[in-house]
Amino acid sequence: MTSLPACVITVSDRSFAGEREDRGGPIAVGLLRDAGWHCPDAEVVADGVDSVAEALRRAVGRGVRLILTTGGTGVSPRDLTPEGTRQVITREVPGIAEELRRSGLADTPLSVLSRGVAGIVDPAGALVVNLPGSTRAVASGVPIVLGVARHIVDQTDGGDH
């Protein structure tokens, strides 16, 4: 199986400022690497529409095919990861975000508060998925994404159903 490029972007004002260790990003990176994706260490960016959109565009520009964000999906005033993501994706894939919220109910009833989105960036064929910032949400969410990510990449490359 070919190793495809992936990356993790942690969205957190506190982690970006060095006030809190990024714990979710390294979990996601480890799971991606274990699944055979080529993934550098997580990049940490501040909360905000522009910082998220710019980080996503940089990743797409590097040819990354699977981009996972962690954090910024809630309802706090600075939780703007979905808004930044929507500036970059061209087609939403709502079933992924719906399944992340549904499966998250096993861990916490607060999973329904996640506003995370998932979608494709055309014509690059990159899949972007917003995960909540909690370590449990990352650990349970990445396998869900991995269950469909290679198929999506294949489909965006013109593969057959």
mmCIF file of C-alpha atoms in Angstrom:
data_model
loop_
_atom_site.group_PDB
_atom_site.id
_atom_site.type_symbol
_atom_site.label_atom_id
_atom_site.label_comp_id
_atom_site.label_asym_id
_atom_site.label_seq_id
_atom_site.Cartn_x
_atom_site.Cartn_y
_atom_site.Cartn_z
ATOM 1 C CA MET A 1 0.000 0.000 0.000
ATOM 2 C CA THR A 2 1.413 3.374 -1.024
ATOM 3 C CA SER A 3 2.155 5.869 1.732
ATOM 4 C CA LEU A 4 0.070 8.971 1.072
ATOM 5 C CA PRO A 5 0.812 12.410 2.524
ATOM 6 C CA ALA A 6 -1.247 13.532 5.507
ATOM 7 C CA CYS A 7 -0.949 16.260 8.102
ATOM 8 C CA VAL A 8 -2.453 17.359 11.396
ATOM 9 C CA ILE A 9 -3.177 20.976 12.267
ATOM 10 C CA THR A 10 -3.885 21.729 15.914
ATOM 11 C CA VAL A 11 -5.981 24.869 16.324
ATOM 12 C CA SER A 12 -5.483 26.404 19.768
ATOM 13 C CA ASP A 13 -4.612 29.874 20.982
ATOM 14 C CA ARG A 14 -3.100 28.458 24.177
ATOM 15 C CA SER A 15 -0.981 25.808 22.476
ATOM 16 C CA PHE A 16 0.146 28.308 19.841
ATOM 17 C CA ALA A 17 1.242 30.694 22.625
ATOM 18 C CA GLY A 18 3.125 27.872 24.386
ATOM 19 C CA GLU A 19 0.797 27.995 27.402
ATOM 20 C CA ARG A 20 -0.517 24.443 26.943
ATOM 21 C CA GLU A 21 0.996 21.333 25.443
ATOM 22 C CA ASP A 22 -0.662 20.012 22.293
ATOM 23 C CA ARG A 23 -1.848 16.558 23.313
ATOM 24 C CA GLY A 24 -4.401 15.781 20.594
ATOM 25 C CA GLY A 25 -2.174 16.513 17.604
ATOM 26 C CA PRO A 26 0.480 13.910 18.470
ATOM 27 C CA ILE A 27 -2.230 11.270 18.998
ATOM 28 C CA ALA A 28 -3.630 11.948 15.521
ATOM 29 C CA VAL A 29 -0.141 11.911 13.978
ATOM 30 C CA GLY A 30 0.645 8.565 15.605
ATOM 31 C CA LEU A 31 -2.588 6.983 14.400
ATOM 32 C CA LEU A 32 -2.015 8.254 10.855
ATOM 33 C CA ARG A 33 1.552 6.936 10.802
ATOM 34 C CA ASP A 34 0.411 3.578 12.216
ATOM 35 C CA ALA A 35 -2.107 3.370 9.361
ATOM 36 C CA GLY A 36 0.631 3.912 6.764
ATOM 37 C CA TRP A 37 0.168 7.606 5.995
ATOM 38 C CA HIS A 38 3.249 9.829 5.671
ATOM 39 C CA CYS A 39 2.630 12.457 8.353
ATOM 40 C CA PRO A 40 4.999 15.021 9.851
ATOM 41 C CA ASP A 41 4.573 16.270 13.402
ATOM 42 C CA ALA A 42 1.462 18.354 14.011
ATOM 43 C CA GLU A 43 1.474 22.033 13.136
ATOM 44 C CA VAL A 44 -0.032 24.327 15.770
ATOM 45 C CA VAL A 45 -1.897 27.467 14.708
ATOM 46 C CA ALA A 46 -3.915 30.059 16.595
ATOM 47 C CA ASP A 47 -7.692 29.975 16.599
ATOM 48 C CA GLY A 48 -9.371 32.041 13.904
ATOM 49 C CA VAL A 49 -10.827 31.855 10.426
ATOM 50 C CA ASP A 50 -7.755 33.218 8.641
ATOM 51 C CA SER A 51 -5.160 31.152 10.513
ATOM 52 C CA VAL A 52 -7.080 27.938 9.828
ATOM 53 C CA ALA A 53 -7.713 28.743 6.151
ATOM 54 C CA GLU A 54 -4.065 29.705 5.596
ATOM 55 C CA ALA A 55 -2.762 26.522 7.244
ATOM 56 C CA LEU A 56 -5.126 24.399 5.142
ATOM 57 C CA ARG A 57 -4.067 26.162 1.945
ATOM 58 C CA ARG A 58 -0.393 25.620 2.787
ATOM 59 C CA ALA A 59 -1.010 21.905 3.323
ATOM 60 C CA VAL A 60 -2.951 21.564 0.070
ATOM 61 C CA GLY A 61 -0.154 23.450 -1.708
ATOM 62 C CA ARG A 62 2.339 20.853 -0.423
ATOM 63 C CA GLY A 63 0.246 18.066 -1.956
ATOM 64 C CA VAL A 64 -1.190 16.733 1.293
ATOM 65 C CA ARG A 65 -4.150 14.439 0.617
ATOM 66 C CA LEU A 66 -5.562 14.027 4.141
ATOM 67 C CA ILE A 67 -5.670 16.984 6.522
ATOM 68 C CA LEU A 68 -7.005 16.568 10.040
ATOM 69 C CA THR A 69 -7.589 19.555 12.270
ATOM 70 C CA THR A 70 -8.006 19.261 16.018
ATOM 71 C CA GLY A 71 -9.691 21.942 18.082
ATOM 72 C CA GLY A 72 -11.803 24.989 17.460
ATOM 73 C CA THR A 73 -15.008 23.111 16.637
ATOM 74 C CA GLY A 74 -17.074 24.106 19.680
ATOM 75 C CA VAL A 75 -19.248 27.085 20.476
ATOM 76 C CA SER A 76 -16.753 29.422 22.184
ATOM 77 C CA PRO A 77 -16.267 32.790 20.469
ATOM 78 C CA ARG A 78 -12.793 31.795 19.139
ATOM 79 C CA ASP A 79 -13.930 28.334 17.911
ATOM 80 C CA LEU A 80 -13.838 29.173 14.207
ATOM 81 C CA THR A 81 -12.201 26.117 12.661
ATOM 82 C CA PRO A 82 -15.328 25.171 10.634
ATOM 83 C CA GLU A 83 -15.571 28.701 9.228
ATOM 84 C CA GLY A 84 -11.909 28.644 8.177
ATOM 85 C CA THR A 85 -12.331 25.172 6.686
ATOM 86 C CA ARG A 86 -15.360 26.228 4.645
ATOM 87 C CA GLN A 87 -13.214 28.925 3.012
ATOM 88 C CA VAL A 88 -10.977 26.192 1.576
ATOM 89 C CA ILE A 89 -13.101 23.109 0.860
ATOM 90 C CA THR A 90 -15.111 23.036 -2.345
ATOM 91 C CA ARG A 91 -17.445 20.126 -1.520
ATOM 92 C CA GLU A 92 -18.647 19.063 1.909
ATOM 93 C CA VAL A 93 -18.837 15.401 2.902
ATOM 94 C CA PRO A 94 -21.330 15.764 5.767
ATOM 95 C CA GLY A 95 -21.589 12.072 6.595
ATOM 96 C CA ILE A 96 -18.083 12.055 8.096
ATOM 97 C CA ALA A 97 -18.814 14.915 10.505
ATOM 98 C CA GLU A 98 -22.202 13.389 11.335
ATOM 99 C CA GLU A 99 -20.611 10.034 12.180
ATOM 100 C CA LEU A 100 -17.946 11.711 14.328
ATOM 101 C CA ARG A 101 -20.667 13.433 16.345
ATOM 102 C CA ARG A 102 -22.818 10.277 16.561
ATOM 103 C CA SER A 103 -19.992 7.992 17.636
ATOM 104 C CA GLY A 104 -18.737 10.607 20.091
ATOM 105 C CA LEU A 105 -21.918 10.181 22.104
ATOM 106 C CA ALA A 106 -20.378 7.015 23.550
ATOM 107 C CA ASP A 107 -17.777 9.235 25.262
ATOM 108 C CA THR A 108 -19.772 12.356 26.077
ATOM 109 C CA PRO A 109 -23.188 13.888 25.421
ATOM 110 C CA LEU A 110 -21.294 17.090 24.564
ATOM 111 C CA SER A 111 -20.207 15.587 21.223
ATOM 112 C CA VAL A 112 -23.340 17.093 19.683
ATOM 113 C CA LEU A 113 -21.822 20.546 20.276
ATOM 114 C CA SER A 114 -19.045 19.931 17.752
ATOM 115 C CA ARG A 115 -19.569 22.060 14.661
ATOM 116 C CA GLY A 116 -16.787 20.289 12.759
ATOM 117 C CA VAL A 117 -17.096 19.820 9.012
ATOM 118 C CA ALA A 118 -15.465 17.538 6.449
ATOM 119 C CA GLY A 119 -14.936 18.097 2.764
ATOM 120 C CA ILE A 120 -12.874 17.892 -0.370
ATOM 121 C CA VAL A 121 -10.572 20.541 -1.796
ATOM 122 C CA ASP A 122 -10.847 20.451 -5.596
ATOM 123 C CA PRO A 123 -8.943 20.013 -7.836
ATOM 124 C CA ALA A 124 -6.230 18.839 -5.406
ATOM 125 C CA GLY A 125 -8.386 15.990 -4.114
ATOM 126 C CA ALA A 126 -7.473 16.635 -0.491
ATOM 127 C CA LEU A 127 -9.821 15.499 2.281
ATOM 128 C CA VAL A 128 -10.133 17.880 5.239
ATOM 129 C CA VAL A 129 -11.775 16.745 8.473
ATOM 130 C CA ASN A 130 -12.289 18.832 11.620
ATOM 131 C CA LEU A 131 -11.944 16.891 14.863
ATOM 132 C CA PRO A 132 -12.690 18.280 18.319
ATOM 133 C CA GLY A 133 -9.654 19.093 20.432
ATOM 134 C CA SER A 134 -10.133 16.560 23.217
ATOM 135 C CA THR A 135 -7.753 13.618 23.240
ATOM 136 C CA ARG A 136 -10.660 11.164 23.484
ATOM 137 C CA ALA A 137 -12.363 12.716 20.457
ATOM 138 C CA VAL A 138 -9.131 12.502 18.477
ATOM 139 C CA ALA A 139 -8.413 8.902 19.514
ATOM 140 C CA SER A 140 -11.923 7.748 18.602
ATOM 141 C CA GLY A 141 -12.355 10.000 15.562
ATOM 142 C CA VAL A 142 -9.212 9.263 13.577
ATOM 143 C CA PRO A 143 -10.135 5.585 12.995
ATOM 144 C CA ILE A 144 -13.499 6.709 11.590
ATOM 145 C CA VAL A 145 -11.738 9.002 9.130
ATOM 146 C CA LEU A 146 -9.206 6.314 8.247
ATOM 147 C CA GLY A 147 -12.072 3.970 7.398
ATOM 148 C CA VAL A 148 -12.949 6.118 4.371
ATOM 149 C CA ALA A 149 -9.906 8.307 3.640
ATOM 150 C CA ARG A 150 -8.095 6.074 1.125
ATOM 151 C CA HIS A 151 -11.341 5.423 -0.736
ATOM 152 C CA ILE A 152 -12.012 9.163 -0.941
ATOM 153 C CA VAL A 153 -8.489 9.860 -2.227
ATOM 154 C CA ASP A 154 -8.931 7.110 -4.808
ATOM 155 C CA GLN A 155 -12.281 8.551 -5.877
ATOM 156 C CA THR A 156 -10.910 12.088 -6.205
ATOM 157 C CA ASP A 157 -8.185 10.633 -8.425
ATOM 158 C CA GLY A 158 -10.874 9.205 -10.724
ATOM 159 C CA GLY A 159 -11.048 5.704 -9.254
ATOM 160 C CA ASP A 160 -14.069 3.496 -9.799
ATOM 161 C CA HIS A 161 -16.704 2.904 -7.121
#
